[in-house]
Amino acid sequence: MRMDGVLKLYFGESNLPTPDYIKRAAAAALEEGYTYYTQNAGLPGLRCDLAAHYAKLQGVTLDPDSEIVVTASGVQALNVAIRCVLDPGDEALVLTPAWPNGSAIVRMDNAAPVEIPLTLRDDRYAVDFDALEAARTSRTRLLVYTSPSNPLGWVATEEEQARLLAFARRHGLWLLADEVYDRLYYRTPELGTPAPSILRQATRDDAVLVSQSFSKTYCMTGWRLGWLVARRDVAERATLLNEFIISHATSFIQRAAQVALVQGEDELRRMLARLRDNRDFCLAALRQMPGVTLPSPDGAFYVFPKIAGLTDSFAFCLRLLQETKVGIAPGVAFGEGGEGSVRICYAAERSILEPAMERLGRFLERAWV
Ligand SMILES: Cc1ncc(COP(=O)(O)O)c(C=O)c1O
């Protein structure tokens, strides 16, 4: 972090600043007096806009009063969701490689994460349902997965979602889907179509929870705003719990987020076009490099190449950084199944990506293989 001149591809955020129309909306909200306490579940207007968004983009009907809780970030949504459904001593199945916070929050609740790696078949990761069945015990209460995935870019198919839901129903488990990257999805001909939410397949009585965020879709990482969709009983608990953690997300930021939801589609599509080009550029560059196996990423803004013979991805990334000033994330940071790969975040300018890919290629040729 202290080294100068590093080509930084290790963080999970875009280099783009928050769009001006959102910044202006926040300033206007301050002027309009959104400086007071609001409801623990968030501004009613924002919850209504979120429900309208689900109706339009996912074809899902949600009750804004009882099934949506606004949180101060995606990670806070994950935190309250997990906290509401686990008791000390419980176990949670977590599909990995994954952003490590899910497993960490399970541990913070004195429960045990049991990480189940996705398996790489040809160029696609897939859920290992046999491993899930084998790992379940009488203490298992929760299954957590992330789609689109950080770090894989993997997106669960609707068939995989149906089987995850069936597994959760069969064993009486909570199913928590982290869908913070749902709008960063490149498989459909028209950019802006979201990855399908698990909510399309669940009924409102299912034990299903979805954590969400404004961070990635609207370049609002520093603003700290997200939401949780949950069955009524959990949404009610999460609302109560919010009181003792943050009480509620910042009022004027919630107001700005309403504007993002209503006005953000054109800007989002421009960002997606740029991200898809970046992804294709990185994939083409990585395909030329020796010893690289490349799972095809359909969402988020990461590629997760596997490097032949790599057994210490941390040492690899450190040497790459020291010798070439390219900063990428070691696969080992993402739990079971992550070692042997590295994560590259391609949400950066081409003036960073191009030299970074060139240096990585030369490093692999010279020093690694
Ligand atoms: C999978 C996943 N979930 C949640 C988050 C958290 O997002 P937020 O900034 O809203 O806390 C991240 C951030 O990197 C993430 O990768």
XYZ file of C-alpha atoms and ligand atoms in Angstrom:
385
model
C 0.000 0.000 0.000
C 2.953 2.345 0.579
C 4.672 1.600 -2.727
C 4.523 4.378 -5.346
C 3.522 3.857 -8.963
C 1.695 0.547 -8.485
C -0.793 -0.541 -11.181
C -3.561 -1.402 -8.739
C -5.869 -4.200 -9.783
C -6.307 -5.681 -6.337
C -9.264 -3.769 -4.943
C -12.895 -4.670 -5.571
C -14.011 -1.310 -6.880
C -14.147 0.739 -10.020
C -11.734 3.632 -10.611
C -14.705 5.708 -11.744
C -15.942 8.357 -9.316
C -19.602 8.416 -8.264
C -21.565 9.973 -11.167
C -22.249 13.694 -10.807
C -26.051 13.331 -10.843
C -25.851 11.250 -7.641
C -23.489 13.709 -5.957
C -25.841 16.547 -6.869
C -28.797 14.580 -5.482
C -26.974 14.155 -2.159
C -26.221 17.894 -2.000
C -29.864 18.681 -2.814
C -31.046 16.251 -0.131
C -28.902 18.050 2.443
C -30.413 21.360 1.346
C -33.905 19.870 1.529
C -33.337 18.876 5.134
C -32.651 15.127 4.998
C -30.474 15.537 8.052
C -32.716 13.939 10.689
C -33.286 10.418 12.008
C -35.409 8.205 9.840
C -36.999 4.734 10.182
C -34.752 1.822 11.222
C -35.785 -0.001 8.027
C -34.877 3.021 5.876
C -36.790 5.803 4.109
C -40.190 4.476 2.975
C -39.690 6.167 -0.408
C -36.408 4.333 -0.984
C -37.976 0.985 -0.048
C -40.812 1.680 -2.514
C -38.298 2.505 -5.264
C -36.395 -0.691 -4.502
C -39.617 -2.710 -4.731
C -40.425 -1.021 -8.064
C -36.939 -1.893 -9.279
C -37.440 -5.589 -8.439
C -40.809 -5.575 -10.188
C -39.303 -4.036 -13.324
C -35.979 -5.839 -13.526
C -36.651 -9.221 -11.952
C -40.430 -9.564 -12.262
C -40.629 -10.042 -8.483
C -43.217 -8.435 -6.205
C -41.944 -7.337 -2.807
C -43.735 -5.570 0.016
C -41.620 -2.472 0.766
C -43.029 -2.251 4.299
C -42.197 -5.741 5.465
C -39.683 -7.421 3.139
C -36.969 -4.796 2.524
C -34.556 -3.350 5.091
C -32.150 -0.597 4.064
C -28.664 -1.054 5.539
C -25.464 0.961 5.703
C -23.759 -1.186 2.999
C -23.816 -4.644 1.531
C -21.551 -5.949 4.258
C -23.934 -4.667 6.921
C -26.799 -6.440 5.152
C -24.738 -9.646 5.244
C -23.941 -9.043 8.892
C -27.526 -8.552 10.099
C -28.819 -11.383 7.920
C -26.312 -13.890 9.278
C -26.704 -12.627 12.813
C -30.476 -13.031 12.649
C -30.409 -16.676 11.581
C -27.433 -18.270 13.377
C -26.996 -19.308 16.989
C -23.607 -20.014 18.577
C -22.462 -23.514 17.638
C -24.398 -23.573 14.361
C -22.740 -24.337 11.053
C -23.052 -22.470 7.760
C -22.140 -23.873 4.355
C -20.354 -21.220 2.299
C -19.667 -21.634 -1.421
C -16.087 -20.561 -2.155
C -13.828 -19.085 -3.482
C -15.692 -16.096 -2.086
C -15.199 -12.655 -0.647
C -14.011 -13.682 2.839
C -16.415 -11.509 4.852
C -19.267 -14.058 4.722
C -17.213 -16.740 6.505
C -15.731 -14.123 8.864
C -19.186 -12.903 9.942
C -20.286 -16.505 10.581
C -17.243 -16.904 12.851
C -17.986 -13.604 14.603
C -21.369 -15.058 15.532
C -19.603 -17.997 17.199
C -20.777 -20.310 14.473
C -18.633 -22.343 12.073
C -18.306 -21.734 8.327
C -17.853 -24.896 6.279
C -16.392 -23.874 2.932
C -17.422 -25.864 -0.131
C -15.352 -25.016 -3.213
C -17.005 -24.645 -6.575
C -15.364 -27.005 -9.034
C -13.850 -25.935 -12.333
C -15.171 -28.000 -15.233
C -13.798 -27.006 -18.621
C -13.991 -23.229 -18.478
C -16.859 -22.883 -16.001
C -17.150 -23.161 -12.252
C -20.080 -25.278 -11.020
C -21.714 -26.027 -7.670
C -20.623 -29.361 -6.215
C -23.971 -30.642 -4.921
C -22.495 -33.957 -3.730
C -20.002 -32.055 -1.571
C -22.846 -29.919 -0.184
C -24.870 -33.003 0.790
C -21.804 -34.606 2.367
C -20.914 -31.496 4.391
C -24.360 -30.968 5.919
C -24.729 -31.966 9.577
C -27.470 -31.663 12.181
C -25.950 -28.257 13.119
C -26.164 -26.806 9.616
C -28.571 -23.859 9.496
C -27.471 -21.696 6.584
C -26.100 -21.840 3.044
C -24.368 -18.719 1.688
C -23.445 -18.127 -1.934
C -22.485 -15.135 -4.084
C -23.721 -14.686 -7.628
C -22.293 -12.979 -9.643
C -19.215 -13.998 -7.720
C -16.342 -12.104 -6.269
C -13.655 -13.353 -7.084
C -14.722 -15.746 -9.867
C -17.059 -13.706 -12.073
C -19.120 -16.943 -12.004
C -22.901 -16.531 -12.224
C -25.179 -19.287 -10.927
C -27.440 -20.668 -13.661
C -31.166 -20.747 -12.968
C -30.876 -24.516 -12.730
C -28.146 -24.218 -10.093
C -30.275 -21.699 -8.187
C -33.256 -24.074 -8.328
C -31.111 -26.903 -6.955
C -29.669 -24.694 -4.194
C -33.190 -23.678 -3.215
C -34.380 -27.302 -3.295
C -31.397 -28.313 -1.118
C -32.197 -25.562 1.397
C -35.893 -26.493 1.457
C -35.164 -30.216 1.842
C -32.915 -29.660 4.841
C -34.710 -26.711 6.446
C -31.812 -24.288 5.881
C -31.692 -20.547 5.331
C -30.431 -19.645 1.882
C -28.507 -16.360 1.731
C -27.622 -15.029 -1.722
C -25.153 -12.155 -1.944
C -26.290 -10.426 -5.135
C -24.335 -7.157 -4.913
C -22.990 -7.633 -8.463
C -26.334 -8.507 -10.078
C -26.290 -5.511 -12.446
C -22.743 -6.249 -13.659
C -23.779 -9.053 -15.986
C -22.579 -9.561 -19.557
C -24.360 -12.667 -20.824
C -27.453 -11.052 -22.250
C -27.394 -9.314 -25.649
C -28.627 -6.108 -24.056
C -26.369 -4.688 -21.353
C -28.212 -3.645 -18.195
C -30.255 -6.824 -17.857
C -29.489 -8.125 -14.374
C -28.326 -11.606 -13.494
C -31.402 -13.524 -12.379
C -32.110 -13.142 -8.664
C -32.906 -16.154 -6.490
C -36.070 -14.215 -5.595
C -37.513 -15.160 -8.997
C -37.697 -18.771 -7.873
C -38.469 -18.351 -4.180
C -41.903 -17.839 -2.674
C -42.323 -15.229 0.036
C -42.557 -18.033 2.615
C -39.176 -19.483 1.685
C -36.264 -19.055 4.078
C -34.434 -16.902 1.542
C -32.357 -13.775 2.175
C -30.656 -11.492 -0.341
C -27.933 -8.988 0.549
C -27.489 -6.052 -1.797
C -25.561 -2.819 -2.223
C -25.349 0.470 -4.101
C -21.530 0.241 -4.044
C -20.797 -1.560 -7.297
C -23.688 -0.617 -9.593
C -23.473 3.111 -8.930
C -19.763 3.529 -7.997
C -20.787 4.398 -4.436
C -18.344 2.268 -2.429
C -17.492 5.031 0.028
C -21.090 6.060 0.635
C -22.010 2.870 2.509
C -25.528 1.964 1.471
C -27.159 -1.397 0.838
C -30.266 -3.384 1.600
C -31.548 -6.748 2.679
C -34.520 -8.582 1.206
C -35.823 -11.120 3.692
C -38.808 -13.133 4.771
C -41.021 -10.953 6.958
C -39.954 -12.466 10.276
C -36.265 -11.903 9.559
C -36.861 -8.470 8.031
C -38.596 -7.502 11.271
C -35.674 -8.790 13.363
C -33.123 -7.103 11.107
C -34.996 -3.819 11.494
C -34.874 -4.146 15.282
C -31.215 -5.113 15.168
C -30.413 -2.079 13.004
C -31.480 0.127 15.933
C -28.555 -1.102 18.028
C -25.935 -1.115 15.282
C -26.458 1.942 13.090
C -30.117 2.789 13.845
C -30.474 3.522 10.137
C -28.428 4.341 7.059
C -27.554 8.022 6.513
C -30.714 9.933 5.565
C -29.417 12.137 2.743
C -27.519 9.227 1.203
C -30.735 7.219 1.073
C -32.353 10.125 -0.722
C -29.505 10.289 -3.263
C -29.846 6.544 -3.797
C -33.483 7.027 -4.812
C -32.261 9.285 -7.592
C -29.660 6.670 -8.598
C -32.370 4.011 -8.894
C -34.639 6.179 -11.003
C -32.094 7.974 -13.212
C -29.124 5.635 -13.271
C -29.777 3.279 -16.192
C -28.009 5.168 -19.009
C -24.886 5.805 -16.963
C -24.919 2.168 -15.848
C -25.085 0.919 -19.432
C -22.124 3.112 -20.378
C -20.132 1.672 -17.492
C -21.109 -1.884 -18.453
C -19.960 -1.389 -22.045
C -16.607 -0.197 -20.759
C -16.334 -3.057 -18.255
C -17.190 -5.660 -20.885
C -14.478 -4.265 -23.192
C -12.006 -4.363 -20.324
C -12.962 -7.932 -19.527
C -12.519 -9.002 -23.148
C -9.187 -7.227 -23.347
C -7.912 -8.993 -20.196
C -9.203 -12.384 -21.346
C -7.496 -12.004 -24.727
C -4.228 -10.970 -23.061
C -4.351 -13.758 -20.468
C -5.058 -16.398 -23.145
C -1.632 -15.644 -24.631
C 0.176 -16.190 -21.330
C 1.902 -19.487 -20.509
C 0.393 -21.842 -17.925
C -2.873 -19.912 -17.534
C -6.277 -21.636 -17.334
C -9.047 -19.126 -17.764
C -12.542 -19.699 -16.372
C -14.992 -17.575 -18.360
C -16.478 -14.811 -16.196
C -20.060 -13.742 -16.915
C -20.466 -11.098 -14.233
C -18.897 -8.752 -11.644
C -15.550 -7.174 -12.632
C -13.028 -9.882 -11.922
C -11.106 -12.579 -13.728
C -9.662 -15.444 -11.734
C -6.977 -17.162 -13.806
C -5.482 -20.386 -12.513
C -1.726 -20.606 -12.896
C -0.081 -23.966 -13.529
C 2.163 -25.103 -10.683
C 1.179 -22.237 -8.377
C 1.029 -23.347 -4.745
C 1.606 -20.036 -2.941
C -0.479 -17.299 -4.549
C 0.468 -14.843 -1.794
C 4.200 -15.219 -2.564
C 3.417 -14.950 -6.285
C 1.506 -11.684 -5.847
C 4.165 -10.243 -3.559
C 6.954 -11.003 -6.063
C 4.861 -9.678 -8.952
C 4.332 -6.472 -6.988
C 7.958 -6.070 -5.980
C 9.393 -6.868 -9.406
C 6.810 -5.293 -11.733
C 4.648 -2.972 -9.603
C 1.487 -4.792 -10.643
C -0.891 -5.317 -7.712
C -3.345 -8.244 -7.910
C -5.017 -10.319 -5.182
C -3.863 -13.818 -4.183
C -6.491 -16.531 -4.680
C -5.748 -17.950 -1.232
C -7.506 -14.908 0.291
C -10.841 -16.232 -0.983
C -10.966 -19.472 0.973
C -11.166 -23.116 -0.098
C -10.471 -23.610 -3.778
C -8.777 -20.226 -4.187
C -5.123 -21.267 -3.906
C -3.400 -21.656 -7.252
C -5.290 -18.708 -8.800
C -5.109 -14.917 -8.660
C -7.833 -12.285 -8.862
C -7.568 -9.391 -11.286
C -10.081 -6.545 -11.016
C -10.561 -5.076 -14.488
C -12.611 -2.028 -13.433
C -9.624 0.234 -14.191
C -8.638 2.495 -17.098
C -7.035 0.916 -20.151
C -3.941 3.011 -19.431
C -3.535 0.845 -16.303
C -4.797 -2.485 -17.639
C -2.625 -2.544 -20.761
C 0.792 -2.159 -19.083
C -0.371 -4.402 -16.217
C -1.225 -7.260 -18.589
C 2.012 -6.791 -20.472
C 4.070 -6.907 -17.275
C 2.162 -9.912 -15.950
C 2.765 -11.753 -19.226
C 6.503 -11.002 -19.158
C 6.701 -11.989 -15.482
C 5.058 -15.343 -16.204
C 7.374 -16.028 -19.129
C 10.497 -14.928 -17.320
C 10.047 -15.895 -13.757
C 7.350 -18.375 -13.191
C 6.922 -21.103 -15.715
C -19.437 -10.253 -2.790
C -19.462 -8.958 -2.072
N -20.459 -8.721 -1.213
C -20.541 -7.561 -0.540
C -19.589 -6.578 -0.717
C -19.718 -5.346 0.117
O -20.198 -4.255 -0.506
P -20.420 -2.911 0.342
O -19.414 -1.922 -0.166
O -21.800 -2.505 0.042
O -20.228 -3.248 1.772
C -18.508 -6.792 -1.576
C -17.454 -5.774 -1.730
O -16.412 -6.001 -2.287
C -18.452 -8.011 -2.278
O -17.466 -8.270 -3.129
